[in-house]
């Protein structure tokens, strides 16, 4: 692809949509990528930057240098400029910032002064406000004359003299109304204003819940400072959903484009935790080593009990974590949810007790061994249903993200209880 | 909450946003819910229906009866009406459809004639098209006069005499342009048209990739039939992300509001598959029962090897499944991804071999047992890295959703290889 056919590339790439160009850059390997950025040089479209994965973006900005970045900051909307910048390494940020001209530095520094993942970081500082006294005609004339409006916008915000938003109007309604009508006569007053410090997850919730297309961001005094639009929210929803999937899979963040060593390090921590819990389960087994020595079938069968509990618990856990993230599971219906999962655990526990007990009876020709595994199965599946609900609810209550920590706790519980119930019952009744 | 304070409820509920009213209904138990729907009666806002979870929606529609539903179909936009209806039980659909007046039945039947999860189901049939000869002034005058336009819209579509879309214009640009200018002079021609049968996942990808606010849906002949807007796409993104999370957790669909028996049945299937794979792992163990009888420490330690492989594999699998869903992982970079994961598996394999081997050596005071577990650990972690990439890539290639089936295959592989490597090496070198 990226051989030396320079002119061909120069013709092709600027014709690509910025998102496709970003995908192309991500697909290339490091050397090809560097070559491409160098070939494009000053024709490199800054709109590509927000579409790049962070680790690739850092490389590209390094190659573009301070001049290239300064141009990018000028051309991008303020929210995109901050987005390009915020995920970069802090040291790298400082180095680039110090090389930028004052004006560009200030735009970025203001954006970065808001907390990470807050509405302040997401908002666009370019938006259209209309004083409350204006009519439709005045508004249209103003927009036709104004030069510094954002490219595209969907809603107009109407503000009072204190610059507080008092209503909004979708553009379609303004266009369909006669010129002499005042905006305040038909504006929507059911504004969902977003405080500067609101977390992006809560912002996404508001957009999703109320089907918003854009929403005003206000400071502590209620003054309109910026606007968040739905296209930014689409990215957040993707990001948050992706984060939850990654966390539940024991990966700290999407690492498709990260370097091997960074990825290995990030995953190592999680595996250490898993090693400790596996050793804990082994300690439980070692309590019964004398029993296993006498009935080796126990060693053969014990992973079944633990694994069924782990899987049943994971099912419950997944529903709980997702429902918590979507705010469908709240204190109001928590008790009902726990009761339901307990019932499901009991029903499935009895069904799989019969199945596993039957298989064991046939396989090892021992009815009593079948009864022991059946009893252990019921116990572990009920415990799984209970821990699958209580662990995420408990973590949420103490302010820990249930997506990241729930599954370690859960499998620890189902392994320990599974091994303990099965081997303990065997030791008590089979010897 | 829902006691007999009827007038209070009558005052309160209509003031709620439809999404909040839907949440309220979902939080109540069945009896309270029924009572509330009956109290609201004909003041029940049809906009609440698309916001309800399917199982709750079915109940509510049953209580509303055909008259209530007919009213809902009239008041809702066509895409919302189809959405309300499509997830209902088929038999229930037929019963309700047959009771509806002809006109309403046709709207629903047309929507339902498109494949499930297709663009045809998502599109709204109310939209604004402008002939290519019109000027800004003519367009604004038409919109001021027209009565049957959708409530809110963001883009205008310009069509040629064959009704093929040839361009679009965000409303903000139309408003900022002088009355005498023709729309074709400044319209955007870079249209992303969506075929009727496109899958909603691909629709979401287009919106996300190109930051679209709305997009035209065309039939095979290229005629404009409808429009999909970003607010519908937000729901799809949520739904698809939720589906992936659920499938990876072994739950077929979000079941927070489903009845206990339905949920139990849905989860049962997955657990049966898991039981079979657990029995397969047990069969592997039983090959070595003589070895375990002689060295009971093997039974104590074997879950560690299997569990570490399962977790390391799940990490890789999670990244692969999510990257496939986001179309970040393609054939172009698959080889590089596999190589990287293989390397990570090897590095982490060696690290955890040292850790687990060391712990074993100290615990059982046997260096040779430590060496055996270390070797098995390296083998299983490398296999985990390889299967974590190859299984989802292979499933994707043969057209099976990698989110739903990957993790069964993966844990089967890591359990079987983990037990086999550890017990096999022990049998060969320790006896």
PDB file of C-alpha atoms in Angstrom, chain A residues 14 76 98 101-102 109 131 157 183-184 191 199 265 268 280 283 297 327 353 418 431:
ATOM      1  CA  UNK A  14      -7.334  14.122   0.664  1.00  0.00           C
ATOM      2  CA  UNK A  76     -10.961  22.233  14.779  1.00  0.00           C
ATOM      3  CA  UNK A  98       4.892  25.151  25.655  1.00  0.00           C
ATOM      4  CA  UNK A 101       1.470  30.275  20.452  1.00  0.00           C
ATOM      5  CA  UNK A 102      -0.345  31.910  23.378  1.00  0.00           C
ATOM      6  CA  UNK A 109      -5.763  25.036  28.726  1.00  0.00           C
ATOM      7  CA  UNK A 131     -31.632  37.468  23.071  1.00  0.00           C
ATOM      8  CA  UNK A 157     -30.772  28.870  22.653  1.00  0.00           C
ATOM      9  CA  UNK A 183     -39.082  33.403  19.686  1.00  0.00           C
ATOM     10  CA  UNK A 184     -40.247  33.495  23.296  1.00  0.00           C
ATOM     11  CA  UNK A 191     -34.645  22.756  29.056  1.00  0.00           C
ATOM     12  CA  UNK A 199     -19.886  13.267  34.372  1.00  0.00           C
ATOM     13  CA  UNK A 265       1.579  -4.788  31.841  1.00  0.00           C
ATOM     14  CA  UNK A 268      -0.735  -8.600  34.212  1.00  0.00           C
ATOM     15  CA  UNK A 280      -7.441 -19.483  47.578  1.00  0.00           C
ATOM     16  CA  UNK A 283      -6.314 -23.971  49.635  1.00  0.00           C
ATOM     17  CA  UNK A 297     -13.562 -39.374  41.386  1.00  0.00           C
ATOM     18  CA  UNK A 327     -29.879   3.020  35.427  1.00  0.00           C
ATOM     19  CA  UNK A 353     -28.502 -31.062  40.252  1.00  0.00           C
ATOM     20  CA  UNK A 418     -18.358 -25.009  44.969  1.00  0.00           C
ATOM     21  CA  UNK A 431     -16.165 -41.869  53.953  1.00  0.00           C
TER      22      UNK A 431
END
